[in-house]
mmCIF file with all atom_site columns, C-alpha atoms in Angstrom:
data_model
loop_
_atom_site.group_PDB
_atom_site.id
_atom_site.type_symbol
_atom_site.label_atom_id
_atom_site.label_alt_id
_atom_site.label_comp_id
_atom_site.label_asym_id
_atom_site.label_entity_id
_atom_site.label_seq_id
_atom_site.pdbx_PDB_ins_code
_atom_site.Cartn_x
_atom_site.Cartn_y
_atom_site.Cartn_z
_atom_site.occupancy
_atom_site.B_iso_or_equiv
_atom_site.pdbx_formal_charge
_atom_site.auth_seq_id
_atom_site.auth_comp_id
_atom_site.auth_asym_id
_atom_site.auth_atom_id
_atom_site.pdbx_PDB_model_num
ATOM 1   C CA . MET A 1 1   ? 76.672 121.863 -61.545 1.00 0.00 ? 1   MET A CA 1
ATOM 2   C CA . ALA A 1 2   ? 74.608 123.717 -64.141 1.00 0.00 ? 2   ALA A CA 1
ATOM 3   C CA . ILE A 1 3   ? 71.813 126.139 -63.224 1.00 0.00 ? 3   ILE A CA 1
ATOM 4   C CA . THR A 1 4   ? 68.870 127.290 -65.323 1.00 0.00 ? 4   THR A CA 1
ATOM 5   C CA . ASN A 1 5   ? 67.576 130.820 -65.466 1.00 0.00 ? 5   ASN A CA 1
ATOM 6   C CA . ASN A 1 6   ? 65.126 131.836 -62.751 1.00 0.00 ? 6   ASN A CA 1
ATOM 7   C CA . ASN A 1 7   ? 62.078 131.221 -64.934 1.00 0.00 ? 7   ASN A CA 1
ATOM 8   C CA . LEU A 1 8   ? 58.585 132.663 -64.652 1.00 0.00 ? 8   LEU A CA 1
ATOM 9   C CA . PRO A 1 9   ? 55.489 130.583 -65.505 1.00 0.00 ? 9   PRO A CA 1
ATOM 10  C CA . LEU A 1 10  ? 53.719 130.885 -68.822 1.00 0.00 ? 10  LEU A CA 1
ATOM 11  C CA . THR A 1 11  ? 50.424 129.718 -67.293 1.00 0.00 ? 11  THR A CA 1
ATOM 12  C CA . ALA A 1 12  ? 48.764 130.789 -64.034 1.00 0.00 ? 12  ALA A CA 1
ATOM 13  C CA . ILE A 1 13  ? 45.194 130.003 -62.918 1.00 0.00 ? 13  ILE A CA 1
ATOM 14  C CA . THR A 1 14  ? 43.054 129.928 -59.782 1.00 0.00 ? 14  THR A CA 1
ATOM 15  C CA . THR A 1 15  ? 41.479 126.570 -58.947 1.00 0.00 ? 15  THR A CA 1
ATOM 16  C CA . PRO A 1 16  ? 39.631 125.177 -55.898 1.00 0.00 ? 16  PRO A CA 1
ATOM 17  C CA . VAL A 1 17  ? 41.532 123.329 -53.168 1.00 0.00 ? 17  VAL A CA 1
ATOM 18  C CA . GLY A 1 18  ? 38.561 120.967 -52.832 1.00 0.00 ? 18  GLY A CA 1
ATOM 19  C CA . THR A 1 19  ? 35.486 120.478 -54.970 1.00 0.00 ? 19  THR A CA 1
ATOM 20  C CA . THR A 1 20  ? 34.165 124.014 -54.422 1.00 0.00 ? 20  THR A CA 1
ATOM 21  C CA . SER A 1 21  ? 35.881 127.357 -54.752 1.00 0.00 ? 21  SER A CA 1
ATOM 22  C CA . VAL A 1 22  ? 36.249 129.195 -51.440 1.00 0.00 ? 22  VAL A CA 1
ATOM 23  C CA . VAL A 1 23  ? 38.288 132.307 -52.169 1.00 0.00 ? 23  VAL A CA 1
ATOM 24  C CA . ALA A 1 24  ? 39.634 132.620 -55.700 1.00 0.00 ? 24  ALA A CA 1
ATOM 25  C CA . TRP A 1 25  ? 42.701 134.551 -56.837 1.00 0.00 ? 25  TRP A CA 1
ATOM 26  C CA . THR A 1 26  ? 41.964 137.547 -59.024 1.00 0.00 ? 26  THR A CA 1
ATOM 27  C CA . ASN A 1 27  ? 44.306 138.297 -61.940 1.00 0.00 ? 27  ASN A CA 1
ATOM 28  C CA . PRO A 1 28  ? 46.359 135.095 -61.482 1.00 0.00 ? 28  PRO A CA 1
ATOM 29  C CA . THR A 1 29  ? 48.222 135.722 -64.755 1.00 0.00 ? 29  THR A CA 1
ATOM 30  C CA . TYR A 1 30  ? 49.905 138.747 -63.183 1.00 0.00 ? 30  TYR A CA 1
ATOM 31  C CA . VAL A 1 31  ? 52.411 136.392 -61.515 1.00 0.00 ? 31  VAL A CA 1
ATOM 32  C CA . GLU A 1 32  ? 53.722 135.518 -64.982 1.00 0.00 ? 32  GLU A CA 1
ATOM 33  C CA . LEU A 1 33  ? 55.703 138.788 -65.023 1.00 0.00 ? 33  LEU A CA 1
ATOM 34  C CA . ASP A 1 34  ? 58.183 140.361 -62.611 1.00 0.00 ? 34  ASP A CA 1
ATOM 35  C CA . ASP A 1 35  ? 56.541 143.767 -62.294 1.00 0.00 ? 35  ASP A CA 1
ATOM 36  C CA . THR A 1 36  ? 54.306 145.732 -59.905 1.00 0.00 ? 36  THR A CA 1
ATOM 37  C CA . ASN A 1 37  ? 51.059 143.907 -60.772 1.00 0.00 ? 37  ASN A CA 1
ATOM 38  C CA . THR A 1 38  ? 49.786 141.240 -58.374 1.00 0.00 ? 38  THR A CA 1
ATOM 39  C CA . ALA A 1 39  ? 47.495 138.233 -58.139 1.00 0.00 ? 39  ALA A CA 1
ATOM 40  C CA . ASP A 1 40  ? 45.236 138.828 -55.139 1.00 0.00 ? 40  ASP A CA 1
ATOM 41  C CA . THR A 1 41  ? 43.020 136.894 -52.731 1.00 0.00 ? 41  THR A CA 1
ATOM 42  C CA . SER A 1 42  ? 41.157 137.722 -49.515 1.00 0.00 ? 42  SER A CA 1
ATOM 43  C CA . PRO A 1 43  ? 40.395 134.757 -47.256 1.00 0.00 ? 43  PRO A CA 1
ATOM 44  C CA . ALA A 1 44  ? 38.400 135.426 -44.074 1.00 0.00 ? 44  ALA A CA 1
ATOM 45  C CA . LYS A 1 45  ? 39.503 134.343 -40.576 1.00 0.00 ? 45  LYS A CA 1
ATOM 46  C CA . ASN A 1 46  ? 40.595 130.678 -40.485 1.00 0.00 ? 46  ASN A CA 1
ATOM 47  C CA . GLU A 1 47  ? 39.899 130.419 -44.196 1.00 0.00 ? 47  GLU A CA 1
ATOM 48  C CA . VAL A 1 48  ? 42.233 128.969 -46.831 1.00 0.00 ? 48  VAL A CA 1
ATOM 49  C CA . SER A 1 49  ? 42.443 130.488 -50.288 1.00 0.00 ? 49  SER A CA 1
ATOM 50  C CA . ASP A 1 50  ? 41.997 128.532 -53.502 1.00 0.00 ? 50  ASP A CA 1
ATOM 51  C CA . TRP A 1 51  ? 45.103 127.237 -55.233 1.00 0.00 ? 51  TRP A CA 1
ATOM 52  C CA . LEU A 1 52  ? 47.214 129.619 -57.227 1.00 0.00 ? 52  LEU A CA 1
ATOM 53  C CA . ARG A 1 53  ? 48.468 127.127 -59.814 1.00 0.00 ? 53  ARG A CA 1
ATOM 54  C CA . VAL A 1 54  ? 51.501 128.136 -61.883 1.00 0.00 ? 54  VAL A CA 1
ATOM 55  C CA . THR A 1 55  ? 52.838 125.835 -64.608 1.00 0.00 ? 55  THR A CA 1
ATOM 56  C CA . ASN A 1 56  ? 54.761 125.725 -67.893 1.00 0.00 ? 56  ASN A CA 1
ATOM 57  C CA . PHE A 1 57  ? 58.055 127.305 -66.841 1.00 0.00 ? 57  PHE A CA 1
ATOM 58  C CA . ASN A 1 58  ? 59.552 126.836 -70.298 1.00 0.00 ? 58  ASN A CA 1
ATOM 59  C CA . PHE A 1 59  ? 62.589 124.811 -69.245 1.00 0.00 ? 59  PHE A CA 1
ATOM 60  C CA . SER A 1 60  ? 64.685 123.078 -71.926 1.00 0.00 ? 60  SER A CA 1
ATOM 61  C CA . ILE A 1 61  ? 67.163 121.030 -69.903 1.00 0.00 ? 61  ILE A CA 1
ATOM 62  C CA . PRO A 1 62  ? 69.173 118.517 -72.000 1.00 0.00 ? 62  PRO A CA 1
ATOM 63  C CA . PRO A 1 63  ? 67.616 115.022 -71.875 1.00 0.00 ? 63  PRO A CA 1
ATOM 64  C CA . THR A 1 64  ? 70.799 113.388 -70.539 1.00 0.00 ? 64  THR A CA 1
ATOM 65  C CA . ALA A 1 65  ? 70.960 115.646 -67.468 1.00 0.00 ? 65  ALA A CA 1
ATOM 66  C CA . THR A 1 66  ? 70.390 114.600 -63.858 1.00 0.00 ? 66  THR A CA 1
ATOM 67  C CA . ILE A 1 67  ? 68.151 116.846 -61.756 1.00 0.00 ? 67  ILE A CA 1
ATOM 68  C CA . ASN A 1 68  ? 69.792 117.783 -58.444 1.00 0.00 ? 68  ASN A CA 1
ATOM 69  C CA . GLY A 1 69  ? 67.593 120.450 -56.905 1.00 0.00 ? 69  GLY A CA 1
ATOM 70  C CA . ILE A 1 70  ? 64.667 122.840 -57.309 1.00 0.00 ? 70  ILE A CA 1
ATOM 71  C CA . GLU A 1 71  ? 64.480 126.341 -55.857 1.00 0.00 ? 71  GLU A CA 1
ATOM 72  C CA . VAL A 1 72  ? 61.271 128.371 -55.778 1.00 0.00 ? 72  VAL A CA 1
ATOM 73  C CA . GLU A 1 73  ? 61.107 132.134 -55.250 1.00 0.00 ? 73  GLU A CA 1
ATOM 74  C CA . ILE A 1 74  ? 57.832 133.881 -54.351 1.00 0.00 ? 74  ILE A CA 1
ATOM 75  C CA . LYS A 1 75  ? 57.445 137.631 -53.907 1.00 0.00 ? 75  LYS A CA 1
ATOM 76  C CA . HIS A 1 76  ? 54.390 138.650 -51.863 1.00 0.00 ? 76  HIS A CA 1
ATOM 77  C CA . PHE A 1 77  ? 52.703 141.265 -49.699 1.00 0.00 ? 77  PHE A CA 1
ATOM 78  C CA . ALA A 1 78  ? 49.868 141.265 -47.144 1.00 0.00 ? 78  ALA A CA 1
ATOM 79  C CA . THR A 1 79  ? 47.788 144.322 -46.306 1.00 0.00 ? 79  THR A CA 1
ATOM 80  C CA . TYR A 1 80  ? 47.248 143.024 -42.769 1.00 0.00 ? 80  TYR A CA 1
ATOM 81  C CA . GLY A 1 81  ? 49.203 145.101 -40.280 1.00 0.00 ? 81  GLY A CA 1
ATOM 82  C CA . ASN A 1 82  ? 49.246 142.413 -37.603 1.00 0.00 ? 82  ASN A CA 1
ATOM 83  C CA . ASN A 1 83  ? 50.879 139.515 -39.475 1.00 0.00 ? 83  ASN A CA 1
ATOM 84  C CA . ILE A 1 84  ? 48.055 136.998 -39.701 1.00 0.00 ? 84  ILE A CA 1
ATOM 85  C CA . ILE A 1 85  ? 48.680 135.501 -43.157 1.00 0.00 ? 85  ILE A CA 1
ATOM 86  C CA . HIS A 1 86  ? 51.030 132.630 -43.896 1.00 0.00 ? 86  HIS A CA 1
ATOM 87  C CA . ASP A 1 87  ? 51.640 130.147 -46.667 1.00 0.00 ? 87  ASP A CA 1
ATOM 88  C CA . ASN A 1 88  ? 49.500 127.092 -45.959 1.00 0.00 ? 88  ASN A CA 1
ATOM 89  C CA . ALA A 1 89  ? 50.617 124.764 -48.761 1.00 0.00 ? 89  ALA A CA 1
ATOM 90  C CA . VAL A 1 90  ? 53.343 124.881 -51.404 1.00 0.00 ? 90  VAL A CA 1
ATOM 91  C CA . TYR A 1 91  ? 53.532 121.762 -53.596 1.00 0.00 ? 91  TYR A CA 1
ATOM 92  C CA . LEU A 1 92  ? 55.403 120.925 -56.776 1.00 0.00 ? 92  LEU A CA 1
ATOM 93  C CA . ARG A 1 93  ? 53.328 119.653 -59.683 1.00 0.00 ? 93  ARG A CA 1
ATOM 94  C CA . LYS A 1 94  ? 54.076 117.392 -62.608 1.00 0.00 ? 94  LYS A CA 1
ATOM 95  C CA . THR A 1 95  ? 51.776 115.766 -65.170 1.00 0.00 ? 95  THR A CA 1
ATOM 96  C CA . SER A 1 96  ? 50.351 113.353 -62.582 1.00 0.00 ? 96  SER A CA 1
ATOM 97  C CA . GLY A 1 97  ? 49.438 116.195 -60.192 1.00 0.00 ? 97  GLY A CA 1
ATOM 98  C CA . GLN A 1 98  ? 50.935 117.336 -56.889 1.00 0.00 ? 98  GLN A CA 1
ATOM 99  C CA . VAL A 1 99  ? 54.106 115.494 -55.823 1.00 0.00 ? 99  VAL A CA 1
ATOM 100 C CA . GLY A 1 100 ? 56.514 115.520 -52.899 1.00 0.00 ? 100 GLY A CA 1
ATOM 101 C CA . GLY A 1 101 ? 56.160 117.241 -49.572 1.00 0.00 ? 101 GLY A CA 1
ATOM 102 C CA . ASN A 1 102 ? 54.382 120.402 -48.504 1.00 0.00 ? 102 ASN A CA 1
ATOM 103 C CA . TYR A 1 103 ? 57.088 123.056 -48.496 1.00 0.00 ? 103 TYR A CA 1
ATOM 104 C CA . ALA A 1 104 ? 55.040 125.797 -46.884 1.00 0.00 ? 104 ALA A CA 1
ATOM 105 C CA . SER A 1 105 ? 57.262 127.519 -44.345 1.00 0.00 ? 105 SER A CA 1
ATOM 106 C CA . GLY A 1 106 ? 54.450 128.646 -42.051 1.00 0.00 ? 106 GLY A CA 1
ATOM 107 C CA . ASN A 1 107 ? 56.230 132.004 -41.769 1.00 0.00 ? 107 ASN A CA 1
ATOM 108 C CA . LEU A 1 108 ? 53.876 134.927 -41.303 1.00 0.00 ? 108 LEU A CA 1
ATOM 109 C CA . TRP A 1 109 ? 53.710 137.467 -44.101 1.00 0.00 ? 109 TRP A CA 1
ATOM 110 C CA . SER A 1 110 ? 54.717 140.948 -43.108 1.00 0.00 ? 110 SER A CA 1
ATOM 111 C CA . GLY A 1 111 ? 52.033 143.609 -43.207 1.00 0.00 ? 111 GLY A CA 1
ATOM 112 C CA . ASP A 1 112 ? 54.621 146.317 -43.689 1.00 0.00 ? 112 ASP A CA 1
ATOM 113 C CA . ASP A 1 113 ? 57.044 145.167 -46.392 1.00 0.00 ? 113 ASP A CA 1
ATOM 114 C CA . ILE A 1 114 ? 57.124 143.371 -49.706 1.00 0.00 ? 114 ILE A CA 1
ATOM 115 C CA . GLU A 1 115 ? 58.920 140.092 -49.031 1.00 0.00 ? 115 GLU A CA 1
ATOM 116 C CA . VAL A 1 116 ? 60.564 137.303 -51.005 1.00 0.00 ? 116 VAL A CA 1
ATOM 117 C CA . PHE A 1 117 ? 60.393 133.746 -49.649 1.00 0.00 ? 117 PHE A CA 1
ATOM 118 C CA . TYR A 1 118 ? 62.610 130.933 -50.958 1.00 0.00 ? 118 TYR A CA 1
ATOM 119 C CA . TYR A 1 119 ? 61.776 127.218 -50.929 1.00 0.00 ? 119 TYR A CA 1
ATOM 120 C CA . GLY A 1 120 ? 64.024 124.242 -51.697 1.00 0.00 ? 120 GLY A CA 1
ATOM 121 C CA . GLY A 1 121 ? 67.555 124.604 -53.028 1.00 0.00 ? 121 GLY A CA 1
ATOM 122 C CA . GLN A 1 122 ? 70.359 123.153 -55.113 1.00 0.00 ? 122 GLN A CA 1
ATOM 123 C CA . ASN A 1 123 ? 70.305 119.733 -53.422 1.00 0.00 ? 123 ASN A CA 1
ATOM 124 C CA . ASP A 1 124 ? 66.596 119.543 -52.623 1.00 0.00 ? 124 ASP A CA 1
ATOM 125 C CA . LEU A 1 125 ? 64.199 117.417 -54.697 1.00 0.00 ? 125 LEU A CA 1
ATOM 126 C CA . TRP A 1 126 ? 61.193 118.171 -52.476 1.00 0.00 ? 126 TRP A CA 1
ATOM 127 C CA . GLY A 1 127 ? 60.787 114.586 -51.323 1.00 0.00 ? 127 GLY A CA 1
ATOM 128 C CA . THR A 1 128 ? 60.019 113.236 -54.771 1.00 0.00 ? 128 THR A CA 1
ATOM 129 C CA . SER A 1 129 ? 61.778 112.022 -57.921 1.00 0.00 ? 129 SER A CA 1
ATOM 130 C CA . LEU A 1 130 ? 61.873 114.244 -60.975 1.00 0.00 ? 130 LEU A CA 1
ATOM 131 C CA . ASN A 1 131 ? 63.485 113.592 -64.332 1.00 0.00 ? 131 ASN A CA 1
ATOM 132 C CA . VAL A 1 132 ? 64.211 115.962 -67.194 1.00 0.00 ? 132 VAL A CA 1
ATOM 133 C CA . ALA A 1 133 ? 60.928 115.159 -68.954 1.00 0.00 ? 133 ALA A CA 1
ATOM 134 C CA . ASP A 1 134 ? 59.019 116.126 -65.800 1.00 0.00 ? 134 ASP A CA 1
ATOM 135 C CA . ILE A 1 135 ? 60.801 119.473 -65.547 1.00 0.00 ? 135 ILE A CA 1
ATOM 136 C CA . ASN A 1 136 ? 60.560 120.351 -69.248 1.00 0.00 ? 136 ASN A CA 1
ATOM 137 C CA . SER A 1 137 ? 56.851 119.489 -69.368 1.00 0.00 ? 137 SER A CA 1
ATOM 138 C CA . VAL A 1 138 ? 54.250 122.256 -69.667 1.00 0.00 ? 138 VAL A CA 1
ATOM 139 C CA . ASP A 1 139 ? 52.574 120.620 -66.637 1.00 0.00 ? 139 ASP A CA 1
ATOM 140 C CA . PHE A 1 140 ? 55.534 121.203 -64.298 1.00 0.00 ? 140 PHE A CA 1
ATOM 141 C CA . GLY A 1 141 ? 54.988 123.881 -61.713 1.00 0.00 ? 141 GLY A CA 1
ATOM 142 C CA . LEU A 1 142 ? 53.590 124.761 -58.323 1.00 0.00 ? 142 LEU A CA 1
ATOM 143 C CA . ASP A 1 143 ? 50.372 124.907 -56.285 1.00 0.00 ? 143 ASP A CA 1
ATOM 144 C CA . ILE A 1 144 ? 50.173 127.592 -53.582 1.00 0.00 ? 144 ILE A CA 1
ATOM 145 C CA . ASP A 1 145 ? 47.470 128.465 -51.079 1.00 0.00 ? 145 ASP A CA 1
ATOM 146 C CA . ILE A 1 146 ? 47.458 130.773 -48.044 1.00 0.00 ? 146 ILE A CA 1
ATOM 147 C CA . LEU A 1 147 ? 45.718 130.791 -44.644 1.00 0.00 ? 147 LEU A CA 1
ATOM 148 C CA . ASN A 1 148 ? 44.274 133.729 -42.736 1.00 0.00 ? 148 ASN A CA 1
ATOM 149 C CA . THR A 1 149 ? 44.557 133.234 -38.956 1.00 0.00 ? 149 THR A CA 1
ATOM 150 C CA . GLY A 1 150 ? 43.179 136.680 -38.107 1.00 0.00 ? 150 GLY A CA 1
ATOM 151 C CA . ALA A 1 151 ? 39.841 138.450 -38.325 1.00 0.00 ? 151 ALA A CA 1
ATOM 152 C CA . ASP A 1 152 ? 39.710 140.616 -41.412 1.00 0.00 ? 152 ASP A CA 1
ATOM 153 C CA . ALA A 1 153 ? 39.490 139.644 -45.063 1.00 0.00 ? 153 ALA A CA 1
ATOM 154 C CA . LEU A 1 154 ? 41.875 142.137 -46.623 1.00 0.00 ? 154 LEU A CA 1
ATOM 155 C CA . THR A 1 155 ? 43.879 141.737 -49.796 1.00 0.00 ? 155 THR A CA 1
ATOM 156 C CA . ASP A 1 156 ? 46.915 139.435 -49.958 1.00 0.00 ? 156 ASP A CA 1
ATOM 157 C CA . SER A 1 157 ? 49.095 139.637 -53.021 1.00 0.00 ? 157 SER A CA 1
ATOM 158 C CA . ILE A 1 158 ? 51.701 137.641 -54.953 1.00 0.00 ? 158 ILE A CA 1
ATOM 159 C CA . TYR A 1 159 ? 53.858 139.544 -57.430 1.00 0.00 ? 159 TYR A CA 1
ATOM 160 C CA . TYR A 1 160 ? 55.595 136.595 -59.073 1.00 0.00 ? 160 TYR A CA 1
ATOM 161 C CA . VAL A 1 161 ? 56.620 132.968 -58.771 1.00 0.00 ? 161 VAL A CA 1
ATOM 162 C CA . LYS A 1 162 ? 59.988 131.873 -60.158 1.00 0.00 ? 162 LYS A CA 1
ATOM 163 C CA . ILE A 1 163 ? 61.657 128.458 -60.352 1.00 0.00 ? 163 ILE A CA 1
ATOM 164 C CA . LYS A 1 164 ? 65.332 127.646 -60.804 1.00 0.00 ? 164 LYS A CA 1
ATOM 165 C CA . ILE A 1 165 ? 66.641 124.135 -61.550 1.00 0.00 ? 165 ILE A CA 1
ATOM 166 C CA . TYR A 1 166 ? 70.057 122.766 -60.565 1.00 0.00 ? 166 TYR A CA 1
ATOM 167 C CA . TYR A 1 167 ? 71.293 119.877 -62.701 1.00 0.00 ? 167 TYR A CA 1
ATOM 168 C CA . CYS A 1 168 ? 74.336 118.006 -63.998 1.00 0.00 ? 168 CYS A CA 1
ATOM 169 C CA . LEU A 1 169 ? 75.054 116.981 -67.569 1.00 0.00 ? 169 LEU A CA 1
ATOM 170 C CA . GLY A 1 170 ? 77.325 114.034 -66.769 1.00 0.00 ? 170 GLY A CA 1
ATOM 171 C CA . THR A 1 171 ? 81.073 113.764 -66.479 1.00 0.00 ? 171 THR A CA 1
ATOM 172 C CA . ASN A 1 172 ? 82.008 114.807 -70.039 1.00 0.00 ? 172 ASN A CA 1
ATOM 173 C CA . MET A 1 173 ? 85.535 113.533 -69.337 1.00 0.00 ? 173 MET A CA 1
ATOM 174 C CA . GLN A 1 174 ? 88.195 111.500 -71.104 1.00 0.00 ? 174 GLN A CA 1
ATOM 175 C CA . ILE A 1 175 ? 91.046 109.473 -69.610 1.00 0.00 ? 175 ILE A CA 1
ATOM 176 C CA . ASN A 1 176 ? 94.206 108.539 -71.495 1.00 0.00 ? 176 ASN A CA 1
ATOM 177 C CA . ILE A 1 177 ? 94.776 104.768 -71.274 1.00 0.00 ? 177 ILE A CA 1
ATOM 178 C CA . GLU A 1 178 ? 98.001 103.583 -72.913 1.00 0.00 ? 178 GLU A CA 1
ATOM 179 C CA . GLY A 1 179 ? 98.027 106.546 -75.266 1.00 0.00 ? 179 GLY A CA 1
ATOM 180 C CA . VAL A 1 180 ? 94.364 106.293 -76.225 1.00 0.00 ? 180 VAL A CA 1
ATOM 181 C CA . TRP A 1 181 ? 91.748 108.751 -74.955 1.00 0.00 ? 181 TRP A CA 1
ATOM 182 C CA . LYS A 1 182 ? 88.686 106.989 -73.590 1.00 0.00 ? 182 LYS A CA 1
ATOM 183 C CA . SER A 1 183 ? 85.374 108.700 -72.822 1.00 0.00 ? 183 SER A CA 1
ATOM 184 C CA . VAL A 1 184 ? 84.228 108.337 -69.214 1.00 0.00 ? 184 VAL A CA 1
ATOM 185 C CA . ASN A 1 185 ? 80.522 107.633 -68.823 1.00 0.00 ? 185 ASN A CA 1
ATOM 186 C CA . GLY A 1 186 ? 80.617 107.499 -65.045 1.00 0.00 ? 186 GLY A CA 1
ATOM 187 C CA . VAL A 1 187 ? 82.946 108.011 -62.104 1.00 0.00 ? 187 VAL A CA 1
ATOM 188 C CA . GLN A 1 188 ? 82.947 106.239 -58.750 1.00 0.00 ? 188 GLN A CA 1
ATOM 189 C CA . ILE A 1 189 ? 84.721 107.334 -55.576 1.00 0.00 ? 189 ILE A CA 1
ATOM 190 C CA . ASN A 1 190 ? 85.440 105.088 -52.622 1.00 0.00 ? 190 ASN A CA 1
ATOM 191 C CA . ILE A 1 191 ? 84.213 106.763 -49.432 1.00 0.00 ? 191 ILE A CA 1
ATOM 192 C CA . GLY A 1 192 ? 84.662 104.801 -46.218 1.00 0.00 ? 192 GLY A CA 1
ATOM 193 C CA . GLY A 1 193 ? 84.965 101.559 -48.125 1.00 0.00 ? 193 GLY A CA 1
ATOM 194 C CA . VAL A 1 194 ? 81.792 102.167 -50.118 1.00 0.00 ? 194 VAL A CA 1
ATOM 195 C CA . TRP A 1 195 ? 81.841 103.045 -53.816 1.00 0.00 ? 195 TRP A CA 1
ATOM 196 C CA . LYS A 1 196 ? 79.714 106.096 -54.587 1.00 0.00 ? 196 LYS A CA 1
ATOM 197 C CA . THR A 1 197 ? 78.751 107.229 -58.082 1.00 0.00 ? 197 THR A CA 1
ATOM 198 C CA . ALA A 1 198 ? 79.684 110.858 -58.732 1.00 0.00 ? 198 ALA A CA 1
ATOM 199 C CA . VAL A 1 199 ? 76.837 112.724 -60.394 1.00 0.00 ? 199 VAL A CA 1
ATOM 200 C CA . CYS A 1 200 ? 78.885 115.856 -61.052 1.00 0.00 ? 200 CYS A CA 1
ATOM 201 C CA . ILE A 1 201 ? 82.599 116.613 -60.995 1.00 0.00 ? 201 ILE A CA 1
ATOM 202 C CA . GLN A 1 202 ? 84.075 120.073 -60.624 1.00 0.00 ? 202 GLN A CA 1
ATOM 203 C CA . GLN A 1 203 ? 87.665 121.222 -61.044 1.00 0.00 ? 203 GLN A CA 1
ATOM 204 C CA . ASN A 1 204 ? 89.092 124.563 -60.050 1.00 0.00 ? 204 ASN A CA 1
ATOM 205 C CA . ILE A 1 205 ? 90.853 126.083 -63.058 1.00 0.00 ? 205 ILE A CA 1
ATOM 206 C CA . GLY A 1 206 ? 92.369 129.510 -62.548 1.00 0.00 ? 206 GLY A CA 1
ATOM 207 C CA . GLY A 1 207 ? 90.164 130.149 -59.552 1.00 0.00 ? 207 GLY A CA 1
ATOM 208 C CA . VAL A 1 208 ? 86.980 129.211 -61.438 1.00 0.00 ? 208 VAL A CA 1
ATOM 209 C CA . TRP A 1 209 ? 85.081 125.992 -60.737 1.00 0.00 ? 209 TRP A CA 1
ATOM 210 C CA . LYS A 1 210 ? 84.304 124.114 -63.944 1.00 0.00 ? 210 LYS A CA 1
ATOM 211 C CA . THR A 1 211 ? 81.677 121.348 -64.104 1.00 0.00 ? 211 THR A CA 1
ATOM 212 C CA . TYR A 1 212 ? 82.376 118.155 -66.044 1.00 0.00 ? 212 TYR A CA 1
#
């Protein structure tokens, strides 16, 4: 299985969850870099922030690849000392808009430490279907909002948002049939009497797993 770099977005904006802005994010473009600057918002008690929308992750996955999983990494901090902030919604986006399930963990943000939360993984497509064109598009990305369940409207911050894509390029194999090498376009394995198509094949060569 191939893995992209852990890419940062090239575009980040604040946009209302509904028709009217409630609590915008200031300096949303700060999440485009992995540094000490932050995008900030300050929802009041029982208030949800606007969307922090991050897109255009500059992926260039080969067009013949199969997408296997998406992993999101978000670094954040809350100034609340009593842990009253949590992620309320975390959705993938493609050209058509939000897709898949809400991957918000509901975990409270620490008021003492800078934290990194992870969403999805190498075999997780977030309850939707995504092809290479979707991932490589400038519209691909994420919508994030947060909820304050406490009393005070203090600053909540996101340092960066990163996305990593897991994918396979195909078998890239040849089999020798009667002295002639034939390219293999697909491989099937019989599991419990049912033929399954193998998306990726790996072989251990010298202690290193190689993807075909």
